[in-house]
């Protein structure tokens, strides 16, 4: 089963151009706030109508501008988990689940089975306002699965939760989706959440989707600066390609990349945890002065100015353990290194 999306949508000054395909999997739609993730889900669900394009689910056309096909939401067989769950406030949990069961002859039996499966039997006669956040999410998921959807859309399912509750519900959600046999789109701006739960990812940046890649590829070779930022990279410099090396004008130095540098690479990214204190004989050594040290919860963030860099050049961010930093006799200067394979070449 697959979900094929290729759509365009204009909303005021915002322009969405999203194209990707999801199989029977959890596919992450990863992007910063305002990049078009929720708009994409609403177009798939039929809440918004795209201006142009095509949406197809398991060979069934949900939207096609050329053929003038635009199925209403109730005919798309798509389950949508909203950020705030959107339970009917005037209904009990049992009623919220029952209303989604299509086979009236089996409504009572299927409702009770879903209540049992989602551990909601004890709260079945309560209304949404009487439930905890976890109970509300389970009730919303039970209602979605009651309709037997062909695809599920998760719109930042943990955005309103504290970190501990988020951790608990994330495990529960994975257990719930383990046996679902259709595509699941998991919208998030949290790279850790995407990494833990999805094997593939589609990055959205400024309303434009990038090609679907594996989560490993996103972190190893993001390709664009927007994708690198979403992967957690925090150091960026403008570069000039030079064979298998790059020249960094702002830092007045050259670094080896260990592979040919594409001519269209204009920026380089370096993850802060890949900046290490240099030992003798290593390549890509960068002598620095220490500009600032920030005490973090579990380590130190050290901001470095490469020797020879201009006063307006970007600082090099390094993260290391408190033990390593406190063991240094000199905290005013430091020579660091970056392995060639850890230099991200970006378009």
mmCIF file of C-alpha atoms in Angstrom:
data_model
loop_
_atom_site.group_PDB
_atom_site.id
_atom_site.type_symbol
_atom_site.label_atom_id
_atom_site.label_comp_id
_atom_site.label_asym_id
_atom_site.label_seq_id
_atom_site.Cartn_x
_atom_site.Cartn_y
_atom_site.Cartn_z
ATOM 1 C CA UNK A 1 0.000 0.000 0.000
ATOM 2 C CA UNK A 2 1.347 3.431 -0.880
ATOM 3 C CA UNK A 3 0.440 7.102 -0.580
ATOM 4 C CA UNK A 4 1.521 9.307 -3.491
ATOM 5 C CA UNK A 5 1.502 13.083 -2.999
ATOM 6 C CA UNK A 6 2.414 15.731 -5.568
ATOM 7 C CA UNK A 7 0.616 18.983 -4.835
ATOM 8 C CA UNK A 8 0.839 22.770 -4.927
ATOM 9 C CA UNK A 9 -1.060 25.151 -2.647
ATOM 10 C CA UNK A 10 -0.939 28.934 -2.286
ATOM 11 C CA UNK A 11 -2.052 30.462 1.015
ATOM 12 C CA UNK A 12 -1.475 34.208 0.972
ATOM 13 C CA UNK A 13 2.282 34.716 0.664
ATOM 14 C CA UNK A 14 2.990 31.067 1.508
ATOM 15 C CA UNK A 15 3.541 28.610 -1.340
ATOM 16 C CA UNK A 16 3.541 24.832 -0.801
ATOM 17 C CA UNK A 17 5.129 22.405 -3.272
ATOM 18 C CA UNK A 18 5.169 18.928 -1.756
ATOM 19 C CA UNK A 19 6.014 15.715 -3.601
ATOM 20 C CA UNK A 20 6.787 12.366 -1.947
ATOM 21 C CA UNK A 21 5.655 8.748 -1.738
ATOM 22 C CA UNK A 22 5.086 6.753 1.459
ATOM 23 C CA UNK A 23 4.815 2.977 1.564
ATOM 24 C CA UNK A 24 3.587 0.776 4.425
ATOM 25 C CA UNK A 25 5.855 2.557 6.895
ATOM 26 C CA UNK A 26 6.196 5.425 9.328
ATOM 27 C CA UNK A 27 7.479 8.299 7.176
ATOM 28 C CA UNK A 28 8.609 11.450 8.984
ATOM 29 C CA UNK A 29 7.715 14.862 7.588
ATOM 30 C CA UNK A 30 10.408 16.926 9.268
ATOM 31 C CA UNK A 31 10.613 20.690 9.209
ATOM 32 C CA UNK A 32 10.628 23.902 11.205
ATOM 33 C CA UNK A 33 7.424 25.650 12.250
ATOM 34 C CA UNK A 34 5.660 27.242 9.296
ATOM 35 C CA UNK A 35 7.317 25.091 6.629
ATOM 36 C CA UNK A 36 4.039 23.527 5.428
ATOM 37 C CA UNK A 37 3.863 20.217 7.296
ATOM 38 C CA UNK A 38 0.336 20.659 8.648
ATOM 39 C CA UNK A 39 -0.884 22.201 5.390
ATOM 40 C CA UNK A 40 0.334 19.073 3.586
ATOM 41 C CA UNK A 41 -1.613 16.802 5.954
ATOM 42 C CA UNK A 42 -4.769 18.889 5.602
ATOM 43 C CA UNK A 43 -4.540 18.646 1.808
ATOM 44 C CA UNK A 44 -4.197 14.858 2.022
ATOM 45 C CA UNK A 45 -7.122 14.586 4.447
ATOM 46 C CA UNK A 46 -9.339 16.810 2.293
ATOM 47 C CA UNK A 47 -9.614 19.647 4.821
ATOM 48 C CA UNK A 48 -7.825 21.937 2.358
ATOM 49 C CA UNK A 49 -8.044 21.676 -1.422
ATOM 50 C CA UNK A 50 -4.730 21.930 -3.286
ATOM 51 C CA UNK A 51 -4.533 24.342 -6.204
ATOM 52 C CA UNK A 52 -2.983 21.689 -8.430
ATOM 53 C CA UNK A 53 -1.501 18.216 -8.372
ATOM 54 C CA UNK A 54 -2.373 14.630 -7.514
ATOM 55 C CA UNK A 55 -2.977 12.557 -4.365
ATOM 56 C CA UNK A 56 -3.384 8.792 -4.554
ATOM 57 C CA UNK A 57 -3.846 6.211 -1.790
ATOM 58 C CA UNK A 58 -3.509 2.503 -2.547
ATOM 59 C CA UNK A 59 -4.279 3.105 -6.239
ATOM 60 C CA UNK A 60 -7.345 5.207 -5.442
ATOM 61 C CA UNK A 61 -7.282 8.850 -6.554
ATOM 62 C CA UNK A 62 -8.205 11.239 -3.747
ATOM 63 C CA UNK A 63 -7.379 14.424 -5.637
ATOM 64 C CA UNK A 64 -6.415 15.222 -9.206
ATOM 65 C CA UNK A 65 -6.661 18.756 -10.527
ATOM 66 C CA UNK A 66 -6.409 17.704 -14.175
ATOM 67 C CA UNK A 67 -9.192 15.110 -13.870
ATOM 68 C CA UNK A 68 -11.201 17.364 -11.537
ATOM 69 C CA UNK A 69 -11.309 14.750 -8.783
ATOM 70 C CA UNK A 70 -11.541 15.948 -5.188
ATOM 71 C CA UNK A 71 -13.069 13.454 -2.762
ATOM 72 C CA UNK A 72 -14.578 14.885 0.448
ATOM 73 C CA UNK A 73 -12.800 13.982 3.711
ATOM 74 C CA UNK A 74 -15.345 11.316 4.700
ATOM 75 C CA UNK A 75 -14.652 9.387 1.488
ATOM 76 C CA UNK A 76 -10.851 9.406 1.698
ATOM 77 C CA UNK A 77 -10.500 6.755 4.414
ATOM 78 C CA UNK A 78 -7.678 8.694 6.066
ATOM 79 C CA UNK A 79 -7.262 8.921 9.848
ATOM 80 C CA UNK A 80 -6.047 12.310 11.095
ATOM 81 C CA UNK A 81 -4.686 12.734 14.638
ATOM 82 C CA UNK A 82 -4.783 16.467 15.323
ATOM 83 C CA UNK A 83 -2.347 18.161 17.710
ATOM 84 C CA UNK A 84 -5.118 18.705 20.268
ATOM 85 C CA UNK A 85 -6.839 15.366 19.435
ATOM 86 C CA UNK A 86 -10.199 17.008 18.457
ATOM 87 C CA UNK A 87 -12.413 14.697 20.522
ATOM 88 C CA UNK A 88 -16.089 15.656 20.640
ATOM 89 C CA UNK A 89 -16.357 17.465 24.007
ATOM 90 C CA UNK A 90 -20.054 16.696 24.512
ATOM 91 C CA UNK A 91 -19.563 12.927 24.039
ATOM 92 C CA UNK A 92 -18.135 10.292 26.357
ATOM 93 C CA UNK A 93 -15.083 8.279 25.364
ATOM 94 C CA UNK A 94 -17.338 5.377 24.388
ATOM 95 C CA UNK A 95 -19.467 7.638 22.187
ATOM 96 C CA UNK A 96 -16.385 9.223 20.580
ATOM 97 C CA UNK A 97 -15.123 5.792 19.543
ATOM 98 C CA UNK A 98 -18.527 4.374 18.553
ATOM 99 C CA UNK A 99 -19.360 7.214 16.183
ATOM 100 C CA UNK A 100 -16.429 6.191 13.977
ATOM 101 C CA UNK A 101 -17.447 2.535 13.564
ATOM 102 C CA UNK A 102 -19.014 2.208 10.118
ATOM 103 C CA UNK A 103 -20.637 -1.208 10.490
ATOM 104 C CA UNK A 104 -23.671 -0.489 12.672
ATOM 105 C CA UNK A 105 -24.327 -4.172 13.278
ATOM 106 C CA UNK A 106 -20.906 -4.478 14.928
ATOM 107 C CA UNK A 107 -20.702 -1.025 16.484
ATOM 108 C CA UNK A 108 -21.109 -2.082 20.121
ATOM 109 C CA UNK A 109 -18.755 -5.057 19.872
ATOM 110 C CA UNK A 110 -16.022 -3.154 18.016
ATOM 111 C CA UNK A 111 -16.292 -0.186 20.373
ATOM 112 C CA UNK A 112 -15.857 -2.372 23.460
ATOM 113 C CA UNK A 113 -12.917 -4.174 21.871
ATOM 114 C CA UNK A 114 -11.159 -0.881 21.106
ATOM 115 C CA UNK A 115 -11.832 0.431 24.600
ATOM 116 C CA UNK A 116 -10.278 -2.712 26.039
ATOM 117 C CA UNK A 117 -7.327 -2.622 23.634
ATOM 118 C CA UNK A 118 -6.529 1.013 24.426
ATOM 119 C CA UNK A 119 -7.059 0.563 28.190
ATOM 120 C CA UNK A 120 -10.015 2.954 28.183
ATOM 121 C CA UNK A 121 -12.704 0.727 29.689
ATOM 122 C CA UNK A 122 -12.470 2.415 33.102
ATOM 123 C CA UNK A 123 -12.818 5.887 31.560
ATOM 124 C CA UNK A 124 -15.352 4.971 28.859
ATOM 125 C CA UNK A 125 -18.148 7.065 30.419
ATOM 126 C CA UNK A 126 -16.012 10.161 31.004
ATOM 127 C CA UNK A 127 -15.895 13.203 28.744
ATOM 128 C CA UNK A 128 -12.634 14.467 27.178
ATOM 129 C CA UNK A 129 -12.162 17.278 29.732
ATOM 130 C CA UNK A 130 -12.042 14.647 32.497
ATOM 131 C CA UNK A 131 -9.160 12.737 30.863
ATOM 132 C CA UNK A 132 -5.406 13.085 31.154
ATOM 133 C CA UNK A 133 -3.376 13.958 28.078
ATOM 134 C CA UNK A 134 -2.411 10.320 27.607
ATOM 135 C CA UNK A 135 -5.994 9.139 27.899
ATOM 136 C CA UNK A 136 -7.126 11.751 25.382
ATOM 137 C CA UNK A 137 -4.513 10.598 22.885
ATOM 138 C CA UNK A 138 -5.482 6.936 23.306
ATOM 139 C CA UNK A 139 -9.150 7.836 22.843
ATOM 140 C CA UNK A 140 -8.346 9.790 19.673
ATOM 141 C CA UNK A 141 -6.305 6.893 18.286
ATOM 142 C CA UNK A 142 -9.060 4.404 19.147
ATOM 143 C CA UNK A 143 -11.548 6.586 17.266
ATOM 144 C CA UNK A 144 -9.220 6.755 14.248
ATOM 145 C CA UNK A 145 -8.725 2.985 14.115
ATOM 146 C CA UNK A 146 -12.457 2.433 14.576
ATOM 147 C CA UNK A 147 -12.950 3.846 11.094
ATOM 148 C CA UNK A 148 -10.416 1.334 9.683
ATOM 149 C CA UNK A 149 -8.373 3.924 7.769
ATOM 150 C CA UNK A 150 -6.050 3.103 4.885
ATOM 151 C CA UNK A 151 -3.556 5.743 6.071
ATOM 152 C CA UNK A 152 -2.901 7.660 9.288
ATOM 153 C CA UNK A 153 -1.693 11.257 9.589
ATOM 154 C CA UNK A 154 -0.042 12.291 12.869
ATOM 155 C CA UNK A 155 0.242 16.066 13.270
ATOM 156 C CA UNK A 156 2.951 16.620 15.917
ATOM 157 C CA UNK A 157 1.261 14.198 18.328
ATOM 158 C CA UNK A 158 3.422 15.177 21.319
ATOM 159 C CA UNK A 159 3.831 18.931 20.859
ATOM 160 C CA UNK A 160 1.724 19.846 23.898
ATOM 161 C CA UNK A 161 3.212 17.304 26.334
ATOM 162 C CA UNK A 162 6.021 17.482 28.886
ATOM 163 C CA UNK A 163 9.123 15.368 28.222
ATOM 164 C CA UNK A 164 8.244 12.509 30.614
ATOM 165 C CA UNK A 165 4.675 12.086 29.364
ATOM 166 C CA UNK A 166 5.917 12.402 25.795
ATOM 167 C CA UNK A 167 8.328 9.509 26.375
ATOM 168 C CA UNK A 168 5.551 7.292 27.766
ATOM 169 C CA UNK A 169 3.058 8.092 25.006
ATOM 170 C CA UNK A 170 5.658 7.681 22.282
ATOM 171 C CA UNK A 171 6.151 4.060 23.335
ATOM 172 C CA UNK A 172 2.399 3.507 23.479
ATOM 173 C CA UNK A 173 1.885 5.031 20.049
ATOM 174 C CA UNK A 174 4.536 2.775 18.524
ATOM 175 C CA UNK A 175 2.877 -0.272 20.073
ATOM 176 C CA UNK A 176 -0.475 0.861 18.652
ATOM 177 C CA UNK A 177 0.906 1.341 15.152
ATOM 178 C CA UNK A 178 3.010 -1.834 15.115
ATOM 179 C CA UNK A 179 0.381 -3.891 13.269
ATOM 180 C CA UNK A 180 -1.093 -1.100 11.134
ATOM 181 C CA UNK A 181 -0.799 -2.137 7.470
ATOM 182 C CA UNK A 182 -0.861 1.260 5.749
ATOM 183 C CA UNK A 183 1.309 4.354 5.413
ATOM 184 C CA UNK A 184 1.683 6.632 8.437
ATOM 185 C CA UNK A 185 2.888 10.222 8.046
ATOM 186 C CA UNK A 186 4.506 11.482 11.245
ATOM 187 C CA UNK A 187 4.798 15.282 11.249
ATOM 188 C CA UNK A 188 7.395 16.666 13.649
ATOM 189 C CA UNK A 189 10.071 19.319 14.080
ATOM 190 C CA UNK A 190 11.945 17.108 16.583
ATOM 191 C CA UNK A 191 14.808 15.235 14.924
ATOM 192 C CA UNK A 192 15.145 12.854 17.889
ATOM 193 C CA UNK A 193 11.488 11.906 17.677
ATOM 194 C CA UNK A 194 11.829 11.299 13.938
ATOM 195 C CA UNK A 195 14.999 9.225 14.389
ATOM 196 C CA UNK A 196 13.492 6.988 17.076
ATOM 197 C CA UNK A 197 10.276 6.219 15.243
ATOM 198 C CA UNK A 198 10.787 6.505 11.479
ATOM 199 C CA UNK A 199 13.210 4.863 9.080
ATOM 200 C CA UNK A 200 12.738 7.396 6.280
ATOM 201 C CA UNK A 201 12.211 11.139 6.226
ATOM 202 C CA UNK A 202 11.021 13.884 3.894
ATOM 203 C CA UNK A 203 12.340 17.335 4.845
ATOM 204 C CA UNK A 204 10.127 20.358 4.194
ATOM 205 C CA UNK A 205 11.795 23.749 4.011
ATOM 206 C CA UNK A 206 9.939 26.955 3.239
ATOM 207 C CA UNK A 207 7.049 25.058 1.662
ATOM 208 C CA UNK A 208 9.222 22.851 -0.566
ATOM 209 C CA UNK A 209 9.803 19.163 0.002
ATOM 210 C CA UNK A 210 13.192 17.544 -0.457
ATOM 211 C CA UNK A 211 13.648 13.956 -1.721
ATOM 212 C CA UNK A 212 12.753 11.176 0.704
ATOM 213 C CA UNK A 213 15.899 9.665 2.270
ATOM 214 C CA UNK A 214 16.736 7.257 5.070
ATOM 215 C CA UNK A 215 17.187 8.745 8.528
ATOM 216 C CA UNK A 216 20.833 7.630 8.425
ATOM 217 C CA UNK A 217 21.404 9.544 5.187
ATOM 218 C CA UNK A 218 19.847 12.698 6.599
ATOM 219 C CA UNK A 219 22.389 12.734 9.425
ATOM 220 C CA UNK A 220 25.354 11.476 7.379
ATOM 221 C CA UNK A 221 24.917 13.542 4.202
ATOM 222 C CA UNK A 222 21.994 15.990 4.452
ATOM 223 C CA UNK A 223 22.867 17.721 1.154
ATOM 224 C CA UNK A 224 21.292 21.104 1.920
ATOM 225 C CA UNK A 225 21.762 23.532 4.775
ATOM 226 C CA UNK A 226 18.091 23.339 5.742
ATOM 227 C CA UNK A 227 18.289 19.553 6.078
ATOM 228 C CA UNK A 228 21.556 19.825 8.000
ATOM 229 C CA UNK A 229 19.985 22.251 10.479
ATOM 230 C CA UNK A 230 17.119 19.823 11.078
ATOM 231 C CA UNK A 231 19.641 17.026 11.695
ATOM 232 C CA UNK A 232 21.146 19.091 14.523
ATOM 233 C CA UNK A 233 24.259 20.528 12.855
ATOM 234 C CA UNK A 234 25.188 23.924 14.357
ATOM 235 C CA UNK A 235 28.391 25.062 12.578
ATOM 236 C CA UNK A 236 28.179 26.565 9.052
ATOM 237 C CA UNK A 237 30.734 28.365 6.892
ATOM 238 C CA UNK A 238 30.935 29.527 3.298
ATOM 239 C CA UNK A 239 33.479 27.539 1.265
ATOM 240 C CA UNK A 240 35.288 27.325 -2.062
ATOM 241 C CA UNK A 241 35.806 23.809 -3.523
ATOM 242 C CA UNK A 242 39.422 22.844 -4.205
ATOM 243 C CA UNK A 243 39.698 19.264 -5.424
ATOM 244 C CA UNK A 244 39.270 17.093 -2.343
ATOM 245 C CA UNK A 245 39.676 20.101 -0.066
ATOM 246 C CA UNK A 246 37.712 23.192 0.828
ATOM 247 C CA UNK A 247 38.935 26.695 1.455
ATOM 248 C CA UNK A 248 37.180 28.526 4.282
ATOM 249 C CA UNK A 249 37.746 32.272 3.654
ATOM 250 C CA UNK A 250 36.172 33.399 6.944
ATOM 251 C CA UNK A 251 38.602 31.241 8.906
ATOM 252 C CA UNK A 252 41.579 31.742 6.573
ATOM 253 C CA UNK A 253 42.305 28.003 6.345
ATOM 254 C CA UNK A 254 41.911 24.897 4.168
ATOM 255 C CA UNK A 255 40.430 21.561 5.225
ATOM 256 C CA UNK A 256 40.660 18.086 3.716
ATOM 257 C CA UNK A 257 37.336 16.383 2.945
ATOM 258 C CA UNK A 258 38.762 13.008 1.963
ATOM 259 C CA UNK A 259 36.644 12.878 -1.206
ATOM 260 C CA UNK A 260 36.049 15.066 -4.271
ATOM 261 C CA UNK A 261 34.168 18.241 -3.392
ATOM 262 C CA UNK A 262 31.240 18.889 -5.782
ATOM 263 C CA UNK A 263 31.597 22.188 -7.652
ATOM 264 C CA UNK A 264 28.120 23.290 -6.518
ATOM 265 C CA UNK A 265 28.988 22.955 -2.813
ATOM 266 C CA UNK A 266 28.889 26.471 -1.385
ATOM 267 C CA UNK A 267 28.594 25.802 2.355
ATOM 268 C CA UNK A 268 30.021 23.324 4.831
ATOM 269 C CA UNK A 269 28.467 22.077 8.041
ATOM 270 C CA UNK A 270 30.264 20.614 11.054
ATOM 271 C CA UNK A 271 28.325 19.042 13.911
ATOM 272 C CA UNK A 272 29.528 20.344 17.265
ATOM 273 C CA UNK A 273 30.034 16.848 18.689
ATOM 274 C CA UNK A 274 32.409 16.063 15.783
ATOM 275 C CA UNK A 275 34.788 18.852 16.825
ATOM 276 C CA UNK A 276 37.467 17.163 18.963
ATOM 277 C CA UNK A 277 40.583 18.208 20.815
ATOM 278 C CA UNK A 278 43.501 17.464 18.486
ATOM 279 C CA UNK A 279 46.335 15.059 19.163
ATOM 280 C CA UNK A 280 49.686 15.211 17.389
ATOM 281 C CA UNK A 281 49.813 14.313 13.697
ATOM 282 C CA UNK A 282 46.086 14.554 12.937
ATOM 283 C CA UNK A 283 44.854 16.254 9.783
ATOM 284 C CA UNK A 284 42.520 19.250 9.761
ATOM 285 C CA UNK A 285 44.000 20.757 12.916
ATOM 286 C CA UNK A 286 42.509 24.161 13.717
ATOM 287 C CA UNK A 287 44.313 26.341 16.302
ATOM 288 C CA UNK A 288 41.730 28.457 18.139
ATOM 289 C CA UNK A 289 41.266 30.923 20.942
ATOM 290 C CA UNK A 290 38.407 30.347 23.364
ATOM 291 C CA UNK A 291 35.710 32.988 22.893
ATOM 292 C CA UNK A 292 33.163 31.696 25.375
ATOM 293 C CA UNK A 293 32.380 28.681 27.557
ATOM 294 C CA UNK A 294 28.764 27.770 28.382
ATOM 295 C CA UNK A 295 27.920 25.361 31.183
ATOM 296 C CA UNK A 296 25.259 22.946 29.903
ATOM 297 C CA UNK A 297 23.353 20.307 31.895
ATOM 298 C CA UNK A 298 25.602 17.360 31.033
ATOM 299 C CA UNK A 299 28.629 19.011 29.431
ATOM 300 C CA UNK A 300 30.361 22.143 28.204
ATOM 301 C CA UNK A 301 29.669 24.177 25.073
ATOM 302 C CA UNK A 302 32.859 25.896 23.942
ATOM 303 C CA UNK A 303 32.762 28.639 21.311
ATOM 304 C CA UNK A 304 36.069 28.907 19.466
ATOM 305 C CA UNK A 305 37.586 31.519 17.152
ATOM 306 C CA UNK A 306 40.037 29.969 14.666
ATOM 307 C CA UNK A 307 43.392 31.761 14.673
ATOM 308 C CA UNK A 308 43.463 34.084 11.651
ATOM 309 C CA UNK A 309 39.673 34.421 11.481
ATOM 310 C CA UNK A 310 38.180 37.895 11.102
ATOM 311 C CA UNK A 311 36.251 39.501 13.970
ATOM 312 C CA UNK A 312 32.926 38.885 12.196
ATOM 313 C CA UNK A 313 33.679 35.277 11.220
ATOM 314 C CA UNK A 314 31.336 32.611 12.633
ATOM 315 C CA UNK A 315 32.595 30.942 15.796
ATOM 316 C CA UNK A 316 33.205 27.191 15.888
ATOM 317 C CA UNK A 317 30.963 25.426 18.407
ATOM 318 C CA UNK A 318 32.340 22.405 20.257
ATOM 319 C CA UNK A 319 30.559 20.177 22.784
ATOM 320 C CA UNK A 320 32.422 17.958 25.214
ATOM 321 C CA UNK A 321 32.145 16.481 28.693
ATOM 322 C CA UNK A 322 32.778 18.583 31.764
ATOM 323 C CA UNK A 323 35.502 16.163 32.831
ATOM 324 C CA UNK A 324 37.474 16.626 29.604
ATOM 325 C CA UNK A 325 37.164 20.403 29.734
ATOM 326 C CA UNK A 326 38.012 20.720 33.435
ATOM 327 C CA UNK A 327 41.122 18.575 32.940
ATOM 328 C CA UNK A 328 42.659 21.131 30.544
ATOM 329 C CA UNK A 329 45.482 23.233 31.986
ATOM 330 C CA UNK A 330 44.891 26.052 29.466
ATOM 331 C CA UNK A 331 41.336 27.244 28.879
ATOM 332 C CA UNK A 332 42.291 30.273 26.784
ATOM 333 C CA UNK A 333 43.433 28.462 23.644
ATOM 334 C CA UNK A 334 42.768 25.093 22.089
ATOM 335 C CA UNK A 335 43.687 23.177 18.935
ATOM 336 C CA UNK A 336 40.834 21.094 17.583
ATOM 337 C CA UNK A 337 40.318 18.779 14.642
ATOM 338 C CA UNK A 338 37.467 17.602 12.416
ATOM 339 C CA UNK A 339 37.676 14.277 10.579
ATOM 340 C CA UNK A 340 37.312 14.672 6.785
ATOM 341 C CA UNK A 341 34.247 12.406 6.690
ATOM 342 C CA UNK A 342 32.487 14.652 9.220
ATOM 343 C CA UNK A 343 32.575 17.729 7.021
ATOM 344 C CA UNK A 344 29.122 18.088 5.471
ATOM 345 C CA UNK A 345 29.196 19.507 1.926
ATOM 346 C CA UNK A 346 26.041 21.505 1.286
ATOM 347 C CA UNK A 347 24.383 23.083 -1.718
#
